[in-house]
Coordinates of C-alpha atoms in Angstrom, one line a residue:
X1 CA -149.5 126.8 12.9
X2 CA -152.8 126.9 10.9
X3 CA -152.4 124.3 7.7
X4 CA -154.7 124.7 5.2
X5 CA -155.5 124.0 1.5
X6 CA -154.8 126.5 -0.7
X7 CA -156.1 126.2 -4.6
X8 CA -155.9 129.5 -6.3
X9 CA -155.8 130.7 -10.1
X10 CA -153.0 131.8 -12.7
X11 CA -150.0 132.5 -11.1
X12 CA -147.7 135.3 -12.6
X13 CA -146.2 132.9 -14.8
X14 CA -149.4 132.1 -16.5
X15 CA -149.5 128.1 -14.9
X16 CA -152.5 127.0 -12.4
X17 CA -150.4 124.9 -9.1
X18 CA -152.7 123.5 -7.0
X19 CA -151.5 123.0 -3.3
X20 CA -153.0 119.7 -2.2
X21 CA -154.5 119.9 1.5
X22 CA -152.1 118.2 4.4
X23 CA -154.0 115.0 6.4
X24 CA -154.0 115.2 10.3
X25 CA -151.9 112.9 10.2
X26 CA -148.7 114.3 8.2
X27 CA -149.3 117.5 10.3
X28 CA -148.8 115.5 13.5
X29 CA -145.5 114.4 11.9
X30 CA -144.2 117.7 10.4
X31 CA -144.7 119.2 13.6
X32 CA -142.9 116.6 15.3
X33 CA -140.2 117.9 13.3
X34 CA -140.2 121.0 13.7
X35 CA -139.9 121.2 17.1
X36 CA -136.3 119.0 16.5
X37 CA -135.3 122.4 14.5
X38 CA -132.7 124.5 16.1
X39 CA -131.0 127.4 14.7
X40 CA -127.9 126.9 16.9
X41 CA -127.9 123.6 15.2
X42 CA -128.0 125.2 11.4
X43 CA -125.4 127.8 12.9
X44 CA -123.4 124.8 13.4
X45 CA -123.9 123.0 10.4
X46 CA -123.1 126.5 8.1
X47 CA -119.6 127.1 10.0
X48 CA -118.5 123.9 9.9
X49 CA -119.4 123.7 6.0
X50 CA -117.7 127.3 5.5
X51 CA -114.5 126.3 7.3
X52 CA -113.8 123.1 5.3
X53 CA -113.1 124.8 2.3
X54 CA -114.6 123.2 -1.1
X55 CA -113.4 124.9 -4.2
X56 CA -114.8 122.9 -7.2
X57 CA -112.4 119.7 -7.8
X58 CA -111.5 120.0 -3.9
X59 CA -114.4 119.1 -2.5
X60 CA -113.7 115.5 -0.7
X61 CA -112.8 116.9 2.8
X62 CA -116.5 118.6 3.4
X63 CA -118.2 115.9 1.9
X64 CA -116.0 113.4 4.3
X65 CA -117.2 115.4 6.9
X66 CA -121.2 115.7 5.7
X67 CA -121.4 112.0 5.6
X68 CA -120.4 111.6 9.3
X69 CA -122.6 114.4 10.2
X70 CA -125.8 112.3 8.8
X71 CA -123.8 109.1 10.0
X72 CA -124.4 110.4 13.6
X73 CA -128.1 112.0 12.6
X74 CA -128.8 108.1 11.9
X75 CA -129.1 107.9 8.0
X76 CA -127.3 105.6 6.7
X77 CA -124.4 107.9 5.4
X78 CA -121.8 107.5 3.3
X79 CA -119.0 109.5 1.2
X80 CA -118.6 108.6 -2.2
X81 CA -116.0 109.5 -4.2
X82 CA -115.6 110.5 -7.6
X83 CA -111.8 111.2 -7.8
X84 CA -108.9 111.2 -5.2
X85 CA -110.0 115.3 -4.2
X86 CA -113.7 115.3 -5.1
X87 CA -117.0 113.6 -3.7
X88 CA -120.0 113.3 -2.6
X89 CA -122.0 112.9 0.3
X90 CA -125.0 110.4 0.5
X91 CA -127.7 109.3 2.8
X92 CA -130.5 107.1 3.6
X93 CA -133.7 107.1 6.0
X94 CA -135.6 104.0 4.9
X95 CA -138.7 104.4 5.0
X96 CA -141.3 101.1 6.2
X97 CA -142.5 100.3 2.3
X98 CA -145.0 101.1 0.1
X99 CA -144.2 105.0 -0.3
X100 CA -141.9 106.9 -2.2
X101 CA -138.9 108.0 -2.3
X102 CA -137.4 111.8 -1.9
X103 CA -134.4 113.4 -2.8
X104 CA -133.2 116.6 -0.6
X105 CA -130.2 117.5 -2.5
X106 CA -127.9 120.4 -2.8
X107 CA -124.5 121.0 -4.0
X108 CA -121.2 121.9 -1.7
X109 CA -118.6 123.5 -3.9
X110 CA -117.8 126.9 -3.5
X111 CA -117.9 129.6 -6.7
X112 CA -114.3 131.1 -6.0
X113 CA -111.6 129.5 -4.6
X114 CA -110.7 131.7 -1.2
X115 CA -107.1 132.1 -2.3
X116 CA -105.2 135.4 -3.6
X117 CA -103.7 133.1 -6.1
X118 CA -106.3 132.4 -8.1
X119 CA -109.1 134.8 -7.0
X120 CA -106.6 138.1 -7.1
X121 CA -107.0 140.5 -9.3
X122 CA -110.2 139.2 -11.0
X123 CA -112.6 139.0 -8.2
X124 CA -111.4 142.5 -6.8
X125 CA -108.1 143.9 -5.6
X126 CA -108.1 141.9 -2.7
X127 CA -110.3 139.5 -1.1
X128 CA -113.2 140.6 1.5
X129 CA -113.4 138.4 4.6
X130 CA -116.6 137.3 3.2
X131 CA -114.9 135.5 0.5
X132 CA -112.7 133.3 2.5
X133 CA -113.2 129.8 3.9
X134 CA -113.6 131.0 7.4
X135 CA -116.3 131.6 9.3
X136 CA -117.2 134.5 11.1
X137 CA -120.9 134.6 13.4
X138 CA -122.5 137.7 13.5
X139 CA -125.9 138.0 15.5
X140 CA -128.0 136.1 13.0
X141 CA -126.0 136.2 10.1
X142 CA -122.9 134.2 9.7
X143 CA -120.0 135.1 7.2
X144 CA -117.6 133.6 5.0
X145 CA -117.2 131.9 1.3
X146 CA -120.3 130.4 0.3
X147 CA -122.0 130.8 3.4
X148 CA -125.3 131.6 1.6
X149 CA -124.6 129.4 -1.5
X150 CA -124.3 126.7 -1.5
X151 CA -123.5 125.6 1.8
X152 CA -126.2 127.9 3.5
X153 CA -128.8 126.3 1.3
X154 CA -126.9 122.5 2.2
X155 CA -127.0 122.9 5.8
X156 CA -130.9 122.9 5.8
X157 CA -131.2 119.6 3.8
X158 CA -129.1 118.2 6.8
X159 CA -130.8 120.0 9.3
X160 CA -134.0 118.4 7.3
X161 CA -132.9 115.2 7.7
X162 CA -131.8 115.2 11.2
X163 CA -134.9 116.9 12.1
X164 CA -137.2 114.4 10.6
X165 CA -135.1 111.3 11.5
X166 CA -135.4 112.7 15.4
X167 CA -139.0 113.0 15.2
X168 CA -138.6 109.3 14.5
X169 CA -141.3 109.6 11.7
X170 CA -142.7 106.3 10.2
X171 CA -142.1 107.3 6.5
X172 CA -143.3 104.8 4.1
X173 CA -141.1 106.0 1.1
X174 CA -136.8 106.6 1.9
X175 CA -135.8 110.5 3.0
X176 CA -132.6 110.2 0.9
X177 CA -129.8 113.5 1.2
X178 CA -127.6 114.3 -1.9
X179 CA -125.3 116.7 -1.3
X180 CA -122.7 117.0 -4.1
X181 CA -119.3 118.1 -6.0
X182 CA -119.3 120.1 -9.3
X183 CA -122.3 122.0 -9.2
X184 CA -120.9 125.5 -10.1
X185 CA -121.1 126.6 -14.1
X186 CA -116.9 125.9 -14.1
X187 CA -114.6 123.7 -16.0
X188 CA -112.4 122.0 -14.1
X189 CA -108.8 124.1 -12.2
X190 CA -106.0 123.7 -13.6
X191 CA -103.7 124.8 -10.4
X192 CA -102.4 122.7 -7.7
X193 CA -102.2 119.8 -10.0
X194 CA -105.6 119.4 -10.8
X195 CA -105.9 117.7 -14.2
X196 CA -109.7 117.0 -15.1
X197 CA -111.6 119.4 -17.4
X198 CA -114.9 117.7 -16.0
X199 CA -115.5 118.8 -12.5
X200 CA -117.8 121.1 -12.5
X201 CA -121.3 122.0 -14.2
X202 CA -123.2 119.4 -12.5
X203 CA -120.7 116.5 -12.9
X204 CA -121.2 115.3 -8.9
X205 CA -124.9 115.6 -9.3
X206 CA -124.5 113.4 -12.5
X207 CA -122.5 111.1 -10.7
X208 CA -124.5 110.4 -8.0
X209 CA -127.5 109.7 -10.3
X210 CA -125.5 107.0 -12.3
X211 CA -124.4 105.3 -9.2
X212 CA -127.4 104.3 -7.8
X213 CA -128.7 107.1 -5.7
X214 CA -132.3 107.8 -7.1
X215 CA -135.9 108.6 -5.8
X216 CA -139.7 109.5 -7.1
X217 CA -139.0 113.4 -6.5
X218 CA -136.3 116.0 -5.9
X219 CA -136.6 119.0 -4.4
X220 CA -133.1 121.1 -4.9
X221 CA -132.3 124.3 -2.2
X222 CA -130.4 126.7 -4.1
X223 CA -131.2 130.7 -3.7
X224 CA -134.7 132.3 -4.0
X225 CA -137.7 132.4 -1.8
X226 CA -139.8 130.7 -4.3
X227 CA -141.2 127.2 -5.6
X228 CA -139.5 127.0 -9.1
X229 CA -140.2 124.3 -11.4
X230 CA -138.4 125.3 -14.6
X231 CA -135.2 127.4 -15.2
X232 CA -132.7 128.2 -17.5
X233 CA -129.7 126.2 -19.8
X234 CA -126.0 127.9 -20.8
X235 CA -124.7 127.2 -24.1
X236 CA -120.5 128.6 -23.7
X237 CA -119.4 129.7 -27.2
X238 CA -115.3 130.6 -28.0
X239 CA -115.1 133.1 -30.1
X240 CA -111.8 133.7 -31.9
X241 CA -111.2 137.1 -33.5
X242 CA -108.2 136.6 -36.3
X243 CA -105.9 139.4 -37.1
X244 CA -101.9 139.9 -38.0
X245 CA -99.0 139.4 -35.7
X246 CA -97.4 142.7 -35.9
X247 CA -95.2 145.6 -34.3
X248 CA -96.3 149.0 -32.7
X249 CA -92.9 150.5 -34.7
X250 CA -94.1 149.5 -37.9
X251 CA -97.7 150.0 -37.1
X252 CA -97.6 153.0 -40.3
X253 CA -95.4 151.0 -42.4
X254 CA -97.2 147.3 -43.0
X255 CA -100.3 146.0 -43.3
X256 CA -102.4 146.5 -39.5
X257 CA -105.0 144.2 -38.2
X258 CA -105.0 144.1 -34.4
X259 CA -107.4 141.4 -33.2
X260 CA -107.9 142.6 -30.1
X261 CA -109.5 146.0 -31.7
X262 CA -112.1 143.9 -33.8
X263 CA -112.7 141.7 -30.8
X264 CA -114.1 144.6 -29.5
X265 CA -116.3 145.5 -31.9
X266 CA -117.8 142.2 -31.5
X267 CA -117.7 142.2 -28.3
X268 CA -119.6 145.5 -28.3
X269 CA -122.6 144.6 -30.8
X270 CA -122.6 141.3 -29.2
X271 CA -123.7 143.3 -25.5
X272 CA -126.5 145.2 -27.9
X273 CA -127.5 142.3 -29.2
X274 CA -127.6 139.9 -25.5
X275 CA -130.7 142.1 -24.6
X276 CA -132.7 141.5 -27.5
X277 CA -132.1 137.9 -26.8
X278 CA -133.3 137.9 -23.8
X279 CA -136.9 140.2 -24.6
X280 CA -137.4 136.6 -27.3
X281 CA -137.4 134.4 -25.0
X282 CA -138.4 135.3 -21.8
X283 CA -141.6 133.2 -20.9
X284 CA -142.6 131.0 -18.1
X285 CA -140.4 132.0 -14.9
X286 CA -137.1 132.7 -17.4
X287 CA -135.3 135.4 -19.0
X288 CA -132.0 134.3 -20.1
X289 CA -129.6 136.5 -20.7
X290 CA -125.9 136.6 -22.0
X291 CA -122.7 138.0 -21.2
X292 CA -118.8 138.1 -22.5
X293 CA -116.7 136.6 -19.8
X294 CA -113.4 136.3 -20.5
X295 CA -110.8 138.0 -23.5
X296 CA -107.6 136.6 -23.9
X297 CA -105.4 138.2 -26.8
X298 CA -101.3 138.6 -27.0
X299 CA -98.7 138.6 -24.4
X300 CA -98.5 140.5 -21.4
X301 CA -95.0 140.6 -21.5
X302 CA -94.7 142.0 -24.7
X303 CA -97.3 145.3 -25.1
X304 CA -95.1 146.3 -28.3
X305 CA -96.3 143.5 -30.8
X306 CA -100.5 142.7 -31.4
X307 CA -101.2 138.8 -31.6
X308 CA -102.3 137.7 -34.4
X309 CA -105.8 135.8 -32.3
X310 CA -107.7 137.6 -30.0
X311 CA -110.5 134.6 -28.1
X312 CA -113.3 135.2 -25.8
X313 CA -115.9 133.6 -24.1
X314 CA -119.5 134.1 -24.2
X315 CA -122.2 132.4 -21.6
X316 CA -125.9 132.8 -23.2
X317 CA -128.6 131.4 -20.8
X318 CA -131.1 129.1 -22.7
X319 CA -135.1 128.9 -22.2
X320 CA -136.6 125.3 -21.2
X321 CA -138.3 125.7 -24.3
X322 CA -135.0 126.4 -26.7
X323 CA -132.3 123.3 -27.7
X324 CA -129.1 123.9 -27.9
X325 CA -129.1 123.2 -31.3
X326 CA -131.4 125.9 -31.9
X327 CA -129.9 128.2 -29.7
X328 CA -126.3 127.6 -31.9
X329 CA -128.3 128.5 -34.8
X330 CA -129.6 132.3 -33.4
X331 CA -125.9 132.6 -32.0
X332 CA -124.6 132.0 -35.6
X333 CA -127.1 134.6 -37.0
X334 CA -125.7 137.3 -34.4
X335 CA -122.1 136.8 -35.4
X336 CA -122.9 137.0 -39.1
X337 CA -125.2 140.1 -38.8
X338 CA -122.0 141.5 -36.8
X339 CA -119.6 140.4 -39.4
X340 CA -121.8 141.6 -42.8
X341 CA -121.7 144.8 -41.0
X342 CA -118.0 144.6 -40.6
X343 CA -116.5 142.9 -43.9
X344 CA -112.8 143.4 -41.9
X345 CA -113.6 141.6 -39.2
X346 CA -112.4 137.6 -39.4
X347 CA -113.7 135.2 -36.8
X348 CA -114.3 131.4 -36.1
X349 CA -115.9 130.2 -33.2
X350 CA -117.6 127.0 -31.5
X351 CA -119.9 125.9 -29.0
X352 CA -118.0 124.7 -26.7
X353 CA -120.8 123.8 -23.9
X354 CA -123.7 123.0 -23.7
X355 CA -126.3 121.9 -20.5
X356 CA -130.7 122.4 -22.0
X357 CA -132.7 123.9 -19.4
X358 CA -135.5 122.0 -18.4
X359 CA -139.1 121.7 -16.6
X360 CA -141.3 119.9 -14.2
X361 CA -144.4 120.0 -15.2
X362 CA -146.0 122.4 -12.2
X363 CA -148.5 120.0 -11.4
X364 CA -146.0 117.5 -10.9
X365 CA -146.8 115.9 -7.1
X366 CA -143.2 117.3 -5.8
X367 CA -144.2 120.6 -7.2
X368 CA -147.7 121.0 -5.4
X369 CA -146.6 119.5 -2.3
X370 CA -143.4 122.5 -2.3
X371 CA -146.4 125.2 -3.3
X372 CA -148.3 123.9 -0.2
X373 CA -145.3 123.8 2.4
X374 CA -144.7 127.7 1.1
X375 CA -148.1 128.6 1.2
X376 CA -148.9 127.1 5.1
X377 CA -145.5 129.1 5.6
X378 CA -146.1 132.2 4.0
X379 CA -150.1 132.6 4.7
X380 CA -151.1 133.4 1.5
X381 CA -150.7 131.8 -2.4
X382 CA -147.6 131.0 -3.7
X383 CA -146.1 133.7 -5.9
X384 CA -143.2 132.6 -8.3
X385 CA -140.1 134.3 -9.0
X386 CA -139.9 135.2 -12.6
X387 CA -137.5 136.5 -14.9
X388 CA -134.8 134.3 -13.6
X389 CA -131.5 133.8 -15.1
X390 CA -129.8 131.0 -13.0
X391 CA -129.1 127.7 -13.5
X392 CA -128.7 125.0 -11.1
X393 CA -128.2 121.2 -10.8
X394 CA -132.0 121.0 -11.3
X395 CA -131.1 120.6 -15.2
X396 CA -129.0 117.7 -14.7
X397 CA -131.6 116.0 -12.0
X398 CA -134.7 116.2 -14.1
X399 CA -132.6 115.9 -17.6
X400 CA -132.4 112.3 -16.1
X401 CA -135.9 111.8 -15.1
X402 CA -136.1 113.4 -11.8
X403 CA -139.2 115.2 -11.1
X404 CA -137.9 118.3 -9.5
X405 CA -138.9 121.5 -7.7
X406 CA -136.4 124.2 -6.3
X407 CA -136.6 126.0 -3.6
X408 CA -134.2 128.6 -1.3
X409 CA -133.7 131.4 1.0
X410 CA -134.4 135.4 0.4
X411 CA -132.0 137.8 -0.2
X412 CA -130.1 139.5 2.9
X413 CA -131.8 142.3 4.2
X414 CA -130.9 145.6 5.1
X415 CA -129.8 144.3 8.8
X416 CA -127.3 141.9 7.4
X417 CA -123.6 142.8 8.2
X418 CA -122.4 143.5 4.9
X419 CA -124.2 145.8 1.6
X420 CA -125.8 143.2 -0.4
X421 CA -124.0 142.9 -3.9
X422 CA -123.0 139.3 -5.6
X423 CA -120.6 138.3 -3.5
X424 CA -122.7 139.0 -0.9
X425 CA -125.5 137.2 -1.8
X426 CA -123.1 134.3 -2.0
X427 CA -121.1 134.7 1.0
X428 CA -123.7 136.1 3.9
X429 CA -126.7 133.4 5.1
X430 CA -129.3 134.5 7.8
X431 CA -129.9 132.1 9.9
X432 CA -133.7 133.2 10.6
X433 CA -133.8 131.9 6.8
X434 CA -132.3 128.6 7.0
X435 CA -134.5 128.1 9.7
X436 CA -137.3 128.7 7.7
X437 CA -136.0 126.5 4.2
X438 CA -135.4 123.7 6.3
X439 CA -139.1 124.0 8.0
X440 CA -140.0 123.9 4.2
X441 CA -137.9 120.9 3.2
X442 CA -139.6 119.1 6.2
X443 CA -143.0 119.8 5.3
X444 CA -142.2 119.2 1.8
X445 CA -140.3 115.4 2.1
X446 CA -143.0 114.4 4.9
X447 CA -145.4 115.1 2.7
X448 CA -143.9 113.0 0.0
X449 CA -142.6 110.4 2.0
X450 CA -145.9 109.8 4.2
X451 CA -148.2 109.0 1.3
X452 CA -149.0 105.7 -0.3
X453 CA -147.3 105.4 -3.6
X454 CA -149.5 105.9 -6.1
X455 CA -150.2 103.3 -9.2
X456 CA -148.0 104.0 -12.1

């Protein structure tokens, strides 16, 4: 493997990252390993994590098991829990002193749930065996619910860990592993008794930064063969539509105002008006954009009588550079333009969430030292991803201080066992590409970890 120094111009989103050069030394060591990366191993780790399910609020069982897999690695693992069904999984590889410390983190609940119940009819009309909690091996690919994301992109930070703690590497800052609950854009499940609104949108991340477990840097794994060092917010906004309770027989005979009909017409300016959003503030690596979720309006049981509220949810994507307070503001303008234009429509609404996206700076050290592991991989200067849309944890870690970069796997290609779409992308990981994240993670936490700390 040739290493090399690679300091290059503009990249596509208009910011100059350097990638500092590796010493002999830290090659030695990221070598080292390397060669302690197996992909049987990360097969392994990604069927194990599939076939513990971890719907968000349910996640306690796989993080049980994660901490005993980095027990046995020799970190000093443990699980820690936030409720009695949901936790985290945390460990430690000291370093000798006089370094800093790294974060590998990446979050373990699943997107959907994996049962008919809940998933059934509004994921599709049944599930695919790619959206179940079990795991199915296929050449180089393996299958099942969240295979790819999250828990395709958490088995490389163990595989990281274990790789670098059998190299038995003299690290002078701690290798610590975060891998956590809530960290899919959900409130909290109300079935099974399940009771807390909070346990999702970051809320395991969040706790294990209030409990203690903190470093220098962070480098998240979440989806996209890319260094990023900025992304987008989400601002959730109800919207309710207000009309007059009435009856289909007396629809011609008393006064008619069907909130579901004038939620629509929001609805329907409010798709025209999500694009030209977006075209303002895409900048940097983002584009947010926007989308109507979920309608909810009258009684399924009765299809004779309207309701007299019609509510719906809207998710509009923020830039780093956009508060939520401002963001509010252009929301507000949208609805009023809509409702100027349509004097018989009534409406309240509120912001009802709201998580600011945020930015490393992209000459932050864990930013250059992620460029330079992609670059000795890749063979050429880094080229960002741009135009992105998705947020991760990274908001809540560098909200809080963290210095963070993001990195992940590709998209399936064209020899994967299933057509990509969304659930796809979620739910099919090539192995080939974990192999190749966790190489990255290595390079990237040795070279963090291997350095004097520098004077603040």
């Amino acid at each position: 493997m040739l290493f090399r120094s690679s300091p290059h111009g503009p990249d596509r989103a208009g910011c100059t990252v350097t990638a500092p050069s590796t010493t002999r030394t830290a090659r030695a060591h990221i070598e080292a390993a390397w060669a302690q990366i197996s992909a049987d191993r990360l097969t392994e780790l990604v069927v194990g994590m599939v076939d513990i399910p971890s719907p968000t609020g349910e996640e306690a069982p796989l993080a049980r098991w994660l901490a005993g897999e980095l027990a046995a690695a020799g970190l000093r693992a443990r699980y820690q829990e936030i409720d009695d069904r949901q936790g985290n999984a945390v460990g430690r590889l000291p370093g000798t002193g006089g370094g800093e410390d790294v974060l590998l983190y990446a979050p373990i609940d699943t997107l959907t749930v994996g049962d008919e119940a809940e998933d059934v009819p509004w994921i599709g009309p049944e599930l695919r065996p790619d959206m179940t909690p079990r795991a199915q091996v296929r050449g180089a690919h393996v299958i099942g619910l969240g295979a790819s994301n999250p828990k395709g992109h958490g088995a490389p930070v163990v595989a990281a860990a274990e790789a670098i703690a059998a190299a038995g590497i003299p690290l002078r800052g701690d290798l610590v592993v975060g891998l956590a609950a809530g960290g899919m854009p959900t409130n909290g499940r109300t079935t099974r008794g399940l009771t807390r609104r909070n346990a999702g949108q970051g809320v395991g991340c969040s706790f294990l930064l209030e409990q203690g477990v903190w470093a220098d840097h962070a480098v998240i794994a979440k989806p996209g063969w890319a260094v990023a060092w900025e992304e987008v917010g989400l601002c959730w906004f109800e919207v309710r539509v207000r009309g007059a309770f009435g009856y289909v027989g007396s629809r011609h005979r008393m006064p008619y105002r069907n909130p579901i009909a004038h939620a629509a017409t929001v609805i329907d300016a409010l798709e025209r008006w999500f694009p030209e959003y977006a075209v303002r503030h895409t900048d940097g690596l983002v584009a947010p954009q926007g989308v109507v979720a979920a309608v909810e309006g009258g009684w399924p049981r009765m299809a004779a009588v309207t309701p007299a509220l019609c509510r719906f949810l809207v998710d509009l994507r923020t830039s780093p550079r956009s508060t939520p307070a401002q963001v509010r503001r252009e929301f507000a303008d949208a609805l009023r333009a809509i409702t100027d234009a349509h004097p018989d429509v009534e409406l309240d609404w509120d912001m009802v969430l709201a998580v600011p996206g945020t930015r490393t700076p992209p000459d932050a050290p864990v930013v250059a030292a992620a460029v330079a592991a992609w670059e000795e991989l890749e063979g050429r200067a880094h080229a960002p991803i741009v135009a992105t849309s998705g947020a991760t944890d990274a908001n809540i870690l560098r909200s809080r201080g963290l210095p963070t970069a993001r990195i992940g796997m590709d998209r399936i290609g064209p020899d994967a066992p299933l057509p990509l779409d969304f659930p796809a992308g979620m739910n099919v990981v090539d192995i080939r590409e974990a192999v190749r994240l966790t190489r990255h993670l290595v390079h990237t936490a040795v070279s963090l970890c291997t350095r004097e700390r520098t004077a603040s």
